[in-house]
PDB file of C-alpha atoms and ligand atoms in Angstrom:
ATOM      1  CA  MET I  16       0.000   0.000   0.000  1.00 47.00           C
ATOM      2  CA  SER I  17       1.440   3.407  -0.952  1.00 51.00           C
ATOM      3  CA  ASP I  18       1.319   6.604   1.108  1.00 51.00           C
ATOM      4  CA  ASP I  19      -1.301   7.878  -1.335  1.00 54.00           C
ATOM      5  CA  ASP I  20      -3.583   4.958  -0.470  1.00 55.00           C
ATOM      6  CA  LEU I  21      -3.151   5.602   3.245  1.00 56.00           C
ATOM      7  CA  ALA I  22      -4.041   9.263   2.802  1.00 60.00           C
ATOM      8  CA  THR I  23      -7.308   8.419   1.028  1.00 68.00           C
ATOM      9  CA  VAL I  24     -10.292   8.374   3.361  1.00 65.00           C
ATOM     10  CA  PRO I  25     -12.607   5.616   2.093  1.00 68.00           C
ATOM     11  CA  GLU I  26     -15.988   6.877   0.867  1.00 71.00           C
ATOM     12  CA  PRO I  27     -18.970   5.355   2.706  1.00 69.00           C
ATOM     13  CA  PRO I  28     -20.630   2.743   0.471  1.00 73.00           C
ATOM     14  CA  ALA I  29     -23.820   3.592  -1.440  1.00 91.00           C
ATOM     15  CA  LEU I  30     -26.845   2.168   0.354  1.00 97.00           C
ATOM     16  CA  LEU I  31     -29.588   3.581  -1.834  1.00 98.00           C
ATOM     17  CA  GLU I  32     -29.366   4.574  -5.487  1.00 97.00           C
ATOM     18  CA  VAL I  33     -32.167   6.360  -7.315  1.00 98.00           C
ATOM     19  CA  ARG I  34     -31.691   6.522 -11.072  1.00 97.00           C
ATOM     20  CA  GLY I  35     -33.848   8.557 -13.430  1.00 98.00           C
ATOM     21  CA  VAL I  36     -37.047   8.116 -11.410  1.00 98.00           C
ATOM     22  CA  THR I  37     -40.153   9.789 -12.812  1.00 98.00           C
ATOM     23  CA  ARG I  38     -43.701   9.855 -11.484  1.00 98.00           C
ATOM     24  CA  GLY I  39     -46.694  11.814 -12.714  1.00 97.00           C
ATOM     25  CA  PHE I  40     -50.177  12.381 -11.329  1.00 96.00           C
ATOM     26  CA  TYR I  41     -52.920  13.190 -13.833  1.00 93.00           C
ATOM     27  CA  GLY I  42     -50.429  14.556 -16.317  1.00 89.00           C
ATOM     28  CA  VAL I  43     -48.446  16.575 -13.766  1.00 93.00           C
ATOM     29  CA  ARG I  44     -44.848  15.451 -13.300  1.00 95.00           C
ATOM     30  CA  ALA I  45     -44.138  15.222  -9.551  1.00 97.00           C
ATOM     31  CA  LEU I  46     -40.767  13.542 -10.208  1.00 98.00           C
ATOM     32  CA  ASN I  47     -38.888  14.494 -13.305  1.00 97.00           C
ATOM     33  CA  GLY I  48     -35.954  12.084 -13.502  1.00 97.00           C
ATOM     34  CA  VAL I  49     -34.439  12.006  -9.997  1.00 98.00           C
ATOM     35  CA  ASP I  50     -30.870  10.751  -9.621  1.00 97.00           C
ATOM     36  CA  LEU I  51     -29.338  10.483  -6.179  1.00 97.00           C
ATOM     37  CA  VAL I  52     -27.214   8.294  -3.942  1.00 97.00           C
ATOM     38  CA  VAL I  53     -27.561   7.862  -0.174  1.00 97.00           C
ATOM     39  CA  LYS I  54     -24.483   6.612   1.623  1.00 96.00           C
ATOM     40  CA  ALA I  55     -24.410   4.229   4.562  1.00 95.00           C
ATOM     41  CA  GLY I  56     -23.575   5.231   8.119  1.00 94.00           C
ATOM     42  CA  GLN I  57     -24.752   8.808   8.036  1.00 96.00           C
ATOM     43  CA  ILE I  58     -27.685  11.201   8.155  1.00 97.00           C
ATOM     44  CA  THR I  59     -28.490  12.559   4.714  1.00 98.00           C
ATOM     45  CA  GLY I  60     -30.838  15.540   4.539  1.00 98.00           C
ATOM     46  CA  LEU I  61     -33.360  15.824   1.702  1.00 98.00           C
ATOM     47  CA  ILE I  62     -34.570  19.404   1.376  1.00 97.00           C
ATOM     48  CA  GLY I  63     -36.397  21.495  -1.177  1.00 96.00           C
ATOM     49  CA  PRO I  64     -39.379  23.852  -1.357  1.00 95.00           C
ATOM     50  CA  ASN I  65     -42.999  22.688  -0.977  1.00 94.00           C
ATOM     51  CA  GLY I  66     -44.064  20.523  -3.882  1.00 95.00           C
ATOM     52  CA  ALA I  67     -40.460  19.686  -4.890  1.00 96.00           C
ATOM     53  CA  GLY I  68     -41.370  15.982  -4.882  1.00 97.00           C
ATOM     54  CA  LYS I  69     -39.657  14.849  -1.659  1.00 97.00           C
ATOM     55  CA  THR I  70     -42.598  12.881  -0.233  1.00 96.00           C
ATOM     56  CA  THR I  71     -43.411  11.447  -3.654  1.00 97.00           C
ATOM     57  CA  LEU I  72     -39.823  10.212  -3.885  1.00 98.00           C
ATOM     58  CA  PHE I  73     -40.207   8.523  -0.461  1.00 97.00           C
ATOM     59  CA  ASN I  74     -43.441   6.957  -1.728  1.00 96.00           C
ATOM     60  CA  CYS I  75     -41.660   5.566  -4.786  1.00 97.00           C
ATOM     61  CA  ILE I  76     -38.659   4.277  -2.804  1.00 98.00           C
ATOM     62  CA  SER I  77     -40.800   2.614  -0.117  1.00 96.00           C
ATOM     63  CA  GLY I  78     -43.128   0.960  -2.641  1.00 96.00           C
ATOM     64  CA  LEU I  79     -46.291   2.909  -1.847  1.00 94.00           C
ATOM     65  CA  VAL I  80     -46.434   4.410  -5.336  1.00 96.00           C
ATOM     66  CA  PRO I  81     -44.600   2.758  -8.245  1.00 96.00           C
ATOM     67  CA  PRO I  82     -42.397   5.019 -10.346  1.00 97.00           C
ATOM     68  CA  ASN I  83     -43.386   5.465 -14.000  1.00 97.00           C
ATOM     69  CA  SER I  84     -39.778   4.958 -15.042  1.00 97.00           C
ATOM     70  CA  GLY I  85     -36.298   4.728 -13.561  1.00 98.00           C
ATOM     71  CA  ARG I  86     -34.663   2.336 -11.101  1.00 98.00           C
ATOM     72  CA  ILE I  87     -34.265   2.132  -7.344  1.00 98.00           C
ATOM     73  CA  LEU I  88     -31.446   0.049  -5.894  1.00 97.00           C
ATOM     74  CA  PHE I  89     -31.107  -0.763  -2.221  1.00 97.00           C
ATOM     75  CA  ASN I  90     -27.971  -2.469  -0.962  1.00 94.00           C
ATOM     76  CA  GLY I  91     -27.133  -3.293  -4.576  1.00 93.00           C
ATOM     77  CA  GLU I  92     -30.498  -4.982  -5.214  1.00 95.00           C
ATOM     78  CA  ASP I  93     -33.061  -3.629  -7.679  1.00 97.00           C
ATOM     79  CA  ILE I  94     -36.228  -2.986  -5.614  1.00 97.00           C
ATOM     80  CA  THR I  95     -38.123  -0.929  -8.216  1.00 97.00           C
ATOM     81  CA  GLY I  96     -41.887  -1.477  -7.957  1.00 94.00           C
ATOM     82  CA  TRP I  97     -41.659  -3.849  -4.969  1.00 96.00           C
ATOM     83  CA  ARG I  98     -44.553  -3.858  -2.510  1.00 94.00           C
ATOM     84  CA  PRO I  99     -43.950  -1.948   0.751  1.00 92.00           C
ATOM     85  CA  ASP I 100     -43.842  -5.066   2.972  1.00 91.00           C
ATOM     86  CA  ARG I 101     -41.163  -6.646   0.781  1.00 93.00           C
ATOM     87  CA  VAL I 102     -39.108  -3.438   0.830  1.00 95.00           C
ATOM     88  CA  THR I 103     -39.478  -3.305   4.632  1.00 93.00           C
ATOM     89  CA  ARG I 104     -38.242  -6.884   5.000  1.00 91.00           C
ATOM     90  CA  ARG I 105     -35.054  -5.913   3.169  1.00 94.00           C
ATOM     91  CA  GLY I 106     -34.433  -3.259   5.841  1.00 95.00           C
ATOM     92  CA  LEU I 107     -35.753  -0.090   4.212  1.00 96.00           C
ATOM     93  CA  VAL I 108     -38.505   1.570   6.272  1.00 94.00           C
ATOM     94  CA  ARG I 109     -40.203   4.946   6.140  1.00 91.00           C
ATOM     95  CA  THR I 110     -42.158   7.180   8.485  1.00 87.00           C
ATOM     96  CA  PHE I 111     -44.995   9.436   7.388  1.00 80.00           C
ATOM     97  CA  GLN I 112     -45.349  13.216   7.321  1.00 69.00           C
ATOM     98  CA  ILE I 113     -48.556  12.686   9.354  1.00 69.00           C
ATOM     99  CA  ALA I 114     -47.968  10.095  12.109  1.00 64.00           C
ATOM    100  CA  ARG I 115     -49.932   6.931  11.379  1.00 69.00           C
ATOM    101  CA  GLY I 116     -49.938   5.013  14.666  1.00 71.00           C
ATOM    102  CA  CYS I 117     -53.120   3.422  16.045  1.00 84.00           C
ATOM    103  CA  PRO I 118     -54.299   5.901  18.714  1.00 88.00           C
ATOM    104  CA  ARG I 119     -56.465   3.389  20.618  1.00 89.00           C
ATOM    105  CA  LEU I 120     -53.620   0.928  21.093  1.00 92.00           C
ATOM    106  CA  THR I 121     -50.945   1.325  23.729  1.00 94.00           C
ATOM    107  CA  VAL I 122     -47.416   2.366  22.865  1.00 95.00           C
ATOM    108  CA  ARG I 123     -46.290  -1.250  23.388  1.00 94.00           C
ATOM    109  CA  GLU I 124     -49.033  -2.603  21.110  1.00 92.00           C
ATOM    110  CA  ASN I 125     -48.194  -0.031  18.457  1.00 92.00           C
ATOM    111  CA  LEU I 126     -44.567  -1.146  18.510  1.00 93.00           C
ATOM    112  CA  LEU I 127     -45.442  -4.869  18.428  1.00 91.00           C
ATOM    113  CA  LEU I 128     -47.850  -4.319  15.558  1.00 85.00           C
ATOM    114  CA  TYR I 129     -45.001  -3.135  13.391  1.00 76.00           C
ATOM    115  CA  GLY I 130     -42.411  -5.742  14.355  1.00 71.00           C
ATOM    116  CA  ALA I 131     -41.077  -7.497  11.262  1.00 53.00           C
ATOM    117  CA  ASP I 132     -42.866 -10.736  10.265  1.00 55.00           C
ATOM    118  CA  GLN I 133     -45.563 -10.825  12.925  1.00 52.00           C
ATOM    119  CA  PRO I 134     -45.735 -14.230  14.597  1.00 47.00           C
ATOM    120  CA  GLY I 135     -49.004 -15.810  15.650  1.00 48.00           C
ATOM    121  CA  GLU I 136     -51.116 -14.319  12.882  1.00 52.00           C
ATOM    122  CA  GLY I 137     -54.203 -16.222  11.776  1.00 56.00           C
ATOM    123  CA  VAL I 138     -56.230 -18.994  13.375  1.00 56.00           C
ATOM    124  CA  VAL I 139     -54.058 -21.907  12.259  1.00 59.00           C
ATOM    125  CA  ALA I 140     -50.937 -20.153  13.435  1.00 62.00           C
ATOM    126  CA  ALA I 141     -52.622 -19.476  16.792  1.00 60.00           C
ATOM    127  CA  LEU I 142     -53.509 -23.155  17.193  1.00 61.00           C
ATOM    128  CA  LEU I 143     -50.075 -24.353  16.178  1.00 64.00           C
ATOM    129  CA  ARG I 144     -48.054 -22.001  18.318  1.00 66.00           C
ATOM    130  CA  THR I 145     -44.640 -23.498  18.245  1.00 71.00           C
ATOM    131  CA  GLN I 146     -41.738 -23.008  20.595  1.00 71.00           C
ATOM    132  CA  ALA I 147     -40.009 -21.015  17.843  1.00 72.00           C
ATOM    133  CA  MET I 148     -42.974 -18.664  17.591  1.00 74.00           C
ATOM    134  CA  ARG I 149     -43.044 -18.136  21.346  1.00 77.00           C
ATOM    135  CA  LEU I 150     -39.346 -17.292  21.321  1.00 77.00           C
ATOM    136  CA  ARG I 151     -39.883 -14.887  18.478  1.00 79.00           C
ATOM    137  CA  GLU I 152     -42.718 -13.194  20.357  1.00 83.00           C
ATOM    138  CA  GLN I 153     -40.469 -12.843  23.388  1.00 87.00           C
ATOM    139  CA  ASP I 154     -37.800 -11.363  21.140  1.00 88.00           C
ATOM    140  CA  LEU I 155     -40.306  -8.817  19.766  1.00 90.00           C
ATOM    141  CA  GLN I 156     -41.489  -7.906  23.279  1.00 93.00           C
ATOM    142  CA  GLN I 157     -37.873  -7.381  24.307  1.00 94.00           C
ATOM    143  CA  ARG I 158     -37.173  -5.263  21.241  1.00 94.00           C
ATOM    144  CA  ALA I 159     -40.251  -3.104  21.921  1.00 95.00           C
ATOM    145  CA  ILE I 160     -38.938  -2.437  25.452  1.00 96.00           C
ATOM    146  CA  GLU I 161     -35.430  -1.614  24.199  1.00 95.00           C
ATOM    147  CA  ILE I 162     -36.734   0.749  21.537  1.00 95.00           C
ATOM    148  CA  ALA I 163     -39.077   2.496  24.003  1.00 96.00           C
ATOM    149  CA  ASN I 164     -36.069   2.878  26.270  1.00 94.00           C
ATOM    150  CA  ARG I 165     -33.900   4.285  23.526  1.00 91.00           C
ATOM    151  CA  LEU I 166     -36.627   6.800  22.634  1.00 92.00           C
ATOM    152  CA  ARG I 167     -37.403   7.651  26.284  1.00 91.00           C
ATOM    153  CA  LEU I 168     -40.935   6.259  25.991  1.00 95.00           C
ATOM    154  CA  THR I 169     -40.577   3.579  28.679  1.00 96.00           C
ATOM    155  CA  ARG I 170     -43.029   5.261  31.068  1.00 97.00           C
ATOM    156  CA  GLU I 171     -45.606   5.431  28.265  1.00 97.00           C
ATOM    157  CA  LEU I 172     -45.395   1.750  27.223  1.00 97.00           C
ATOM    158  CA  ASP I 173     -48.827   0.818  28.610  1.00 97.00           C
ATOM    159  CA  ASN I 174     -50.534   4.134  27.892  1.00 96.00           C
ATOM    160  CA  LYS I 175     -52.693   4.696  24.830  1.00 95.00           C
ATOM    161  CA  ALA I 176     -50.910   6.349  21.904  1.00 94.00           C
ATOM    162  CA  ALA I 177     -53.765   8.889  21.749  1.00 93.00           C
ATOM    163  CA  GLY I 178     -52.581  10.383  25.059  1.00 94.00           C
ATOM    164  CA  LEU I 179     -49.004  11.063  23.903  1.00 92.00           C
ATOM    165  CA  SER I 180     -47.736  14.589  23.291  1.00 89.00           C
ATOM    166  CA  GLY I 181     -47.086  15.661  19.697  1.00 87.00           C
ATOM    167  CA  GLY I 182     -43.342  15.063  20.125  1.00 87.00           C
ATOM    168  CA  GLN I 183     -43.881  11.637  21.700  1.00 90.00           C
ATOM    169  CA  LYS I 184     -46.138  10.642  18.791  1.00 90.00           C
ATOM    170  CA  LYS I 185     -43.275  11.501  16.445  1.00 90.00           C
ATOM    171  CA  LEU I 186     -40.925   9.370  18.558  1.00 92.00           C
ATOM    172  CA  LEU I 187     -43.404   6.470  18.464  1.00 93.00           C
ATOM    173  CA  GLU I 188     -43.514   6.764  14.682  1.00 92.00           C
ATOM    174  CA  ILE I 189     -39.708   6.455  14.644  1.00 93.00           C
ATOM    175  CA  GLY I 190     -39.946   3.542  17.106  1.00 94.00           C
ATOM    176  CA  ARG I 191     -42.355   1.675  14.851  1.00 92.00           C
ATOM    177  CA  ALA I 192     -39.855   2.013  12.007  1.00 93.00           C
ATOM    178  CA  LEU I 193     -37.049   0.687  14.241  1.00 94.00           C
ATOM    179  CA  MET I 194     -39.076  -2.453  15.098  1.00 93.00           C
ATOM    180  CA  ALA I 195     -38.449  -3.681  11.546  1.00 90.00           C
ATOM    181  CA  LYS I 196     -34.659  -3.821  12.204  1.00 91.00           C
ATOM    182  CA  PRO I 197     -33.953  -1.373   9.385  1.00 95.00           C
ATOM    183  CA  LYS I 198     -30.682  -0.564   7.641  1.00 97.00           C
ATOM    184  CA  LEU I 199     -32.122   2.696   6.313  1.00 97.00           C
ATOM    185  CA  VAL I 200     -35.014   4.777   7.654  1.00 97.00           C
ATOM    186  CA  LEU I 201     -36.692   7.443   5.526  1.00 97.00           C
ATOM    187  CA  LEU I 202     -38.030  10.139   7.856  1.00 95.00           C
ATOM    188  CA  ASP I 203     -40.618  12.561   6.483  1.00 93.00           C
ATOM    189  CA  GLU I 204     -40.552  15.741   8.612  1.00 92.00           C
ATOM    190  CA  PRO I 205     -39.997  14.055  11.991  1.00 90.00           C
ATOM    191  CA  ILE I 206     -40.086  17.333  13.944  1.00 89.00           C
ATOM    192  CA  ALA I 207     -42.827  19.225  12.076  1.00 86.00           C
ATOM    193  CA  GLY I 208     -45.063  20.928  14.641  1.00 84.00           C
ATOM    194  CA  VAL I 209     -42.875  19.921  17.598  1.00 87.00           C
ATOM    195  CA  ASN I 210     -41.583  22.549  20.054  1.00 87.00           C
ATOM    196  CA  PRO I 211     -37.878  23.485  19.761  1.00 88.00           C
ATOM    197  CA  SER I 212     -36.614  21.717  22.900  1.00 88.00           C
ATOM    198  CA  LEU I 213     -38.380  18.458  22.003  1.00 87.00           C
ATOM    199  CA  ALA I 214     -37.150  18.843  18.440  1.00 91.00           C
ATOM    200  CA  ARG I 215     -33.577  18.984  19.769  1.00 91.00           C
ATOM    201  CA  GLU I 216     -34.244  15.877  21.833  1.00 90.00           C
ATOM    202  CA  ILE I 217     -35.606  14.027  18.797  1.00 92.00           C
ATOM    203  CA  GLY I 218     -32.442  15.142  16.972  1.00 94.00           C
ATOM    204  CA  ASP I 219     -30.304  13.609  19.740  1.00 93.00           C
ATOM    205  CA  ARG I 220     -32.267  10.338  19.489  1.00 92.00           C
ATOM    206  CA  LEU I 221     -31.698  10.301  15.725  1.00 95.00           C
ATOM    207  CA  ARG I 222     -27.948  10.720  16.253  1.00 94.00           C
ATOM    208  CA  ALA I 223     -27.995   7.775  18.687  1.00 92.00           C
ATOM    209  CA  ILE I 224     -29.824   5.651  16.108  1.00 93.00           C
ATOM    210  CA  VAL I 225     -27.106   6.376  13.534  1.00 95.00           C
ATOM    211  CA  ALA I 226     -24.425   5.530  16.104  1.00 93.00           C
ATOM    212  CA  ASP I 227     -26.107   2.102  16.319  1.00 91.00           C
ATOM    213  CA  GLY I 228     -25.391   1.563  12.614  1.00 94.00           C
ATOM    214  CA  ILE I 229     -28.716   2.639  11.051  1.00 96.00           C
ATOM    215  CA  SER I 230     -28.590   5.159   8.197  1.00 97.00           C
ATOM    216  CA  LEU I 231     -31.164   7.944   7.866  1.00 97.00           C
ATOM    217  CA  LEU I 232     -32.585   9.953   4.981  1.00 98.00           C
ATOM    218  CA  LEU I 233     -34.339  12.940   6.497  1.00 97.00           C
ATOM    219  CA  ILE I 234     -36.844  15.334   4.931  1.00 96.00           C
ATOM    220  CA  GLU I 235     -37.117  18.451   7.058  1.00 94.00           C
ATOM    221  CA  HIS I 236     -38.009  22.101   6.579  1.00 92.00           C
ATOM    222  CA  GLN I 237     -36.416  23.253   9.843  1.00 92.00           C
ATOM    223  CA  MET I 238     -33.008  24.255   8.568  1.00 93.00           C
ATOM    224  CA  ASP I 239     -31.335  24.501  11.975  1.00 92.00           C
ATOM    225  CA  MET I 240     -32.095  20.789  12.419  1.00 93.00           C
ATOM    226  CA  ILE I 241     -30.676  19.968   8.974  1.00 95.00           C
ATOM    227  CA  ALA I 242     -27.563  22.068   9.727  1.00 95.00           C
ATOM    228  CA  ARG I 243     -27.013  20.413  13.096  1.00 94.00           C
ATOM    229  CA  LEU I 244     -27.727  16.798  12.170  1.00 95.00           C
ATOM    230  CA  CYS I 245     -26.917  16.088   8.556  1.00 97.00           C
ATOM    231  CA  ASP I 246     -23.562  14.839   7.295  1.00 95.00           C
ATOM    232  CA  HIS I 247     -24.677  15.535   3.753  1.00 97.00           C
ATOM    233  CA  VAL I 248     -27.578  17.434   2.181  1.00 98.00           C
ATOM    234  CA  ILE I 249     -29.370  16.777  -1.131  1.00 98.00           C
ATOM    235  CA  VAL I 250     -31.578  19.525  -2.562  1.00 97.00           C
ATOM    236  CA  MET I 251     -34.588  18.793  -4.767  1.00 97.00           C
ATOM    237  CA  ALA I 252     -36.577  21.310  -6.779  1.00 96.00           C
ATOM    238  CA  GLU I 253     -39.354  20.794  -9.324  1.00 95.00           C
ATOM    239  CA  GLY I 254     -39.123  17.017  -9.242  1.00 97.00           C
ATOM    240  CA  ARG I 255     -35.362  16.882  -9.776  1.00 97.00           C
ATOM    241  CA  HIS I 256     -32.079  16.669  -7.922  1.00 97.00           C
ATOM    242  CA  LEU I 257     -30.806  20.257  -7.870  1.00 97.00           C
ATOM    243  CA  THR I 258     -27.515  20.021  -5.985  1.00 97.00           C
ATOM    244  CA  GLU I 259     -25.865  18.422  -2.940  1.00 97.00           C
ATOM    245  CA  GLY I 260     -23.054  18.982  -0.468  1.00 97.00           C
ATOM    246  CA  THR I 261     -22.551  20.146   3.103  1.00 97.00           C
ATOM    247  CA  PHE I 262     -25.336  22.283   4.560  1.00 96.00           C
ATOM    248  CA  ALA I 263     -23.031  25.334   4.447  1.00 95.00           C
ATOM    249  CA  ALA I 264     -22.313  24.762   0.755  1.00 96.00           C
ATOM    250  CA  VAL I 265     -25.901  24.167  -0.386  1.00 96.00           C
ATOM    251  CA  SER I 266     -27.360  27.017   1.664  1.00 93.00           C
ATOM    252  CA  ALA I 267     -24.877  29.429   0.064  1.00 93.00           C
ATOM    253  CA  ASP I 268     -25.726  28.161  -3.430  1.00 93.00           C
ATOM    254  CA  ALA I 269     -27.531  30.773  -5.566  1.00 92.00           C
ATOM    255  CA  ALA I 270     -29.564  28.075  -7.366  1.00 93.00           C
ATOM    256  CA  VAL I 271     -30.873  26.787  -4.012  1.00 94.00           C
ATOM    257  CA  GLN I 272     -31.750  30.276  -2.830  1.00 92.00           C
ATOM    258  CA  GLU I 273     -33.580  30.856  -6.088  1.00 92.00           C
ATOM    259  CA  ALA I 274     -35.518  27.592  -5.766  1.00 92.00           C
ATOM    260  CA  TYR I 275     -36.732  28.708  -2.336  1.00 89.00           C
ATOM    261  CA  MET I 276     -37.417  32.292  -3.418  1.00 79.00           C
ATOM    262  CA  GLY I 277     -40.881  33.419  -2.433  1.00 61.00           C
ATOM    263  CA  ARG I 278     -41.589  30.032  -0.833  1.00 61.00           C
ATOM    264  CA  PRO I 279     -42.573  30.038   2.813  1.00 53.00           C
ATOM    265  CA  ARG I 280     -40.993  26.796   3.971  1.00 58.00           C
ATOM    266  CA  TRP I 281     -37.392  27.545   4.887  1.00 60.00           C
ATOM    267  CA  THR I 282     -37.513  27.886   8.621  1.00 61.00           C
ATOM    268  CA  SER I 283     -34.891  27.966  11.324  1.00 58.00           C
TER     269      SER I 283
HETATM  270  N1  LIG H 323     -51.329  11.332  -4.846  1.00 84.54           N
HETATM  271  C1  LIG H 323     -51.158  12.467  -5.537  1.00 84.54           C
HETATM  272  N2  LIG H 323     -52.072  12.879  -6.439  1.00 84.54           N
HETATM  273  C2  LIG H 323     -51.911  14.008  -7.139  1.00 84.54           C
HETATM  274  N3  LIG H 323     -50.838  14.817  -7.026  1.00 84.54           N
HETATM  275  C3  LIG H 323     -49.896  14.469  -6.156  1.00 84.54           C
HETATM  276  C4  LIG H 323     -49.992  13.279  -5.350  1.00 84.54           C
HETATM  277  N4  LIG H 323     -48.869  13.204  -4.553  1.00 84.54           N
HETATM  278  C5  LIG H 323     -48.134  14.288  -4.844  1.00 84.54           C
HETATM  279  N5  LIG H 323     -48.733  15.047  -5.800  1.00 84.54           N
HETATM  280  C6  LIG H 323     -48.209  16.299  -6.377  1.00 84.54           C
HETATM  281  O1  LIG H 323     -46.837  16.112  -6.622  1.00 84.54           O
HETATM  282  C7  LIG H 323     -46.077  17.279  -6.335  1.00 84.54           C
HETATM  283  C8  LIG H 323     -44.984  16.953  -5.326  1.00 84.54           C
HETATM  284  O2  LIG H 323     -45.602  16.744  -4.058  1.00 84.54           O
HETATM  285  P1  LIG H 323     -44.810  16.190  -2.809  1.00 84.54           P
HETATM  286  O3  LIG H 323     -45.825  15.956  -1.749  1.00 84.54           O
HETATM  287  O4  LIG H 323     -43.971  15.040  -3.204  1.00 84.54           O
HETATM  288  O5  LIG H 323     -43.870  17.439  -2.443  1.00 84.54           O
HETATM  289  P2  LIG H 323     -42.959  17.682  -1.154  1.00 84.54           P
HETATM  290  O6  LIG H 323     -41.624  18.065  -1.654  1.00 84.54           O
HETATM  291  O7  LIG H 323     -43.057  16.543  -0.224  1.00 84.54           O
HETATM  292  O8  LIG H 323     -43.678  18.965  -0.524  1.00 84.54           O
HETATM  293  P3  LIG H 323     -43.841  19.409   1.034  1.00 84.54           P
HETATM  294  O9  LIG H 323     -42.513  20.008   1.412  1.00 84.54           O
HETATM  295  O10 LIG H 323     -44.924  20.441   0.982  1.00 84.54           O
HETATM  296  O11 LIG H 323     -44.220  18.206   1.836  1.00 84.54           O
HETATM  297  C9  LIG H 323     -47.063  18.312  -5.846  1.00 84.54           C
HETATM  298  O12 LIG H 323     -47.413  19.133  -6.943  1.00 84.54           O
HETATM  299  C10 LIG H 323     -48.238  17.476  -5.394  1.00 84.54           C
HETATM  300  O13 LIG H 323     -49.443  18.192  -5.494  1.00 84.54           O
HETATM  301 MG1  LIG H 324     -43.754  16.279   1.721  1.00 84.54          MG
END
């Protein structure tokens, strides 16, 4: 190995690759040929003005809405057009801009509901409960407790999700994603509508999740959060990748400023 090799810092590997993805709704192009790469082991920010196509891109990646054209590769595997449950089983999970938990269930039940490959489903399965299934259930219960702990929701485990604060509901949404043992979590505005001190706490929890080896792709309009948390930032505008780089670089970019011009959603 030469000195040159030693001096080279290895690039994190690509975890997610989006190539030329398009998606239209009733003749309107929401995605116009998106190309981007998300690297493993870091928090990547995905920003852009309202209507830029960020949520639609999450919908295409996670299998909720198939792209009209283009390819999506996760961990080197082509997952284009896969159903959401199949994508989830590969370790790619998303959260929603509006939290989707079941308000009448407890925090624990909400977490268990979203554990990967639910055991004990169906009548036959219930009658034939095997030792393996019982062990798996125990494992899920344990994981729900660990995740609640990690997200500081332990005291809420047996309370109904409906009674949680806005910030706690956001944390539960993140917890449900973690139950699937993800490699990559797509977070759609995880601190929207949350007060600043709770938002900072959610940010700290996200950092801890990345330290555990999970990568994050984060849509957020609160730019102080993007600045503080993201290792790398990708900017979308009008259904396309506009630019990318450090937060300092993209926020100083004239093309980014122009894309946001007259748009209300750049907040700090
Ligand atoms: N299911 C749908 N039916 C019709 N149009 C849609 C649908 N989903 C998205 N769109 C349109 O696609 C465009 C991109 O919307 P999208 O929600 O992806 O933007 P966004 O970047 O997430 O915006 P925001 O920051 O406001 O959440 C918008 O013009 C939107 O109206
Ligand atoms: Mg959106």
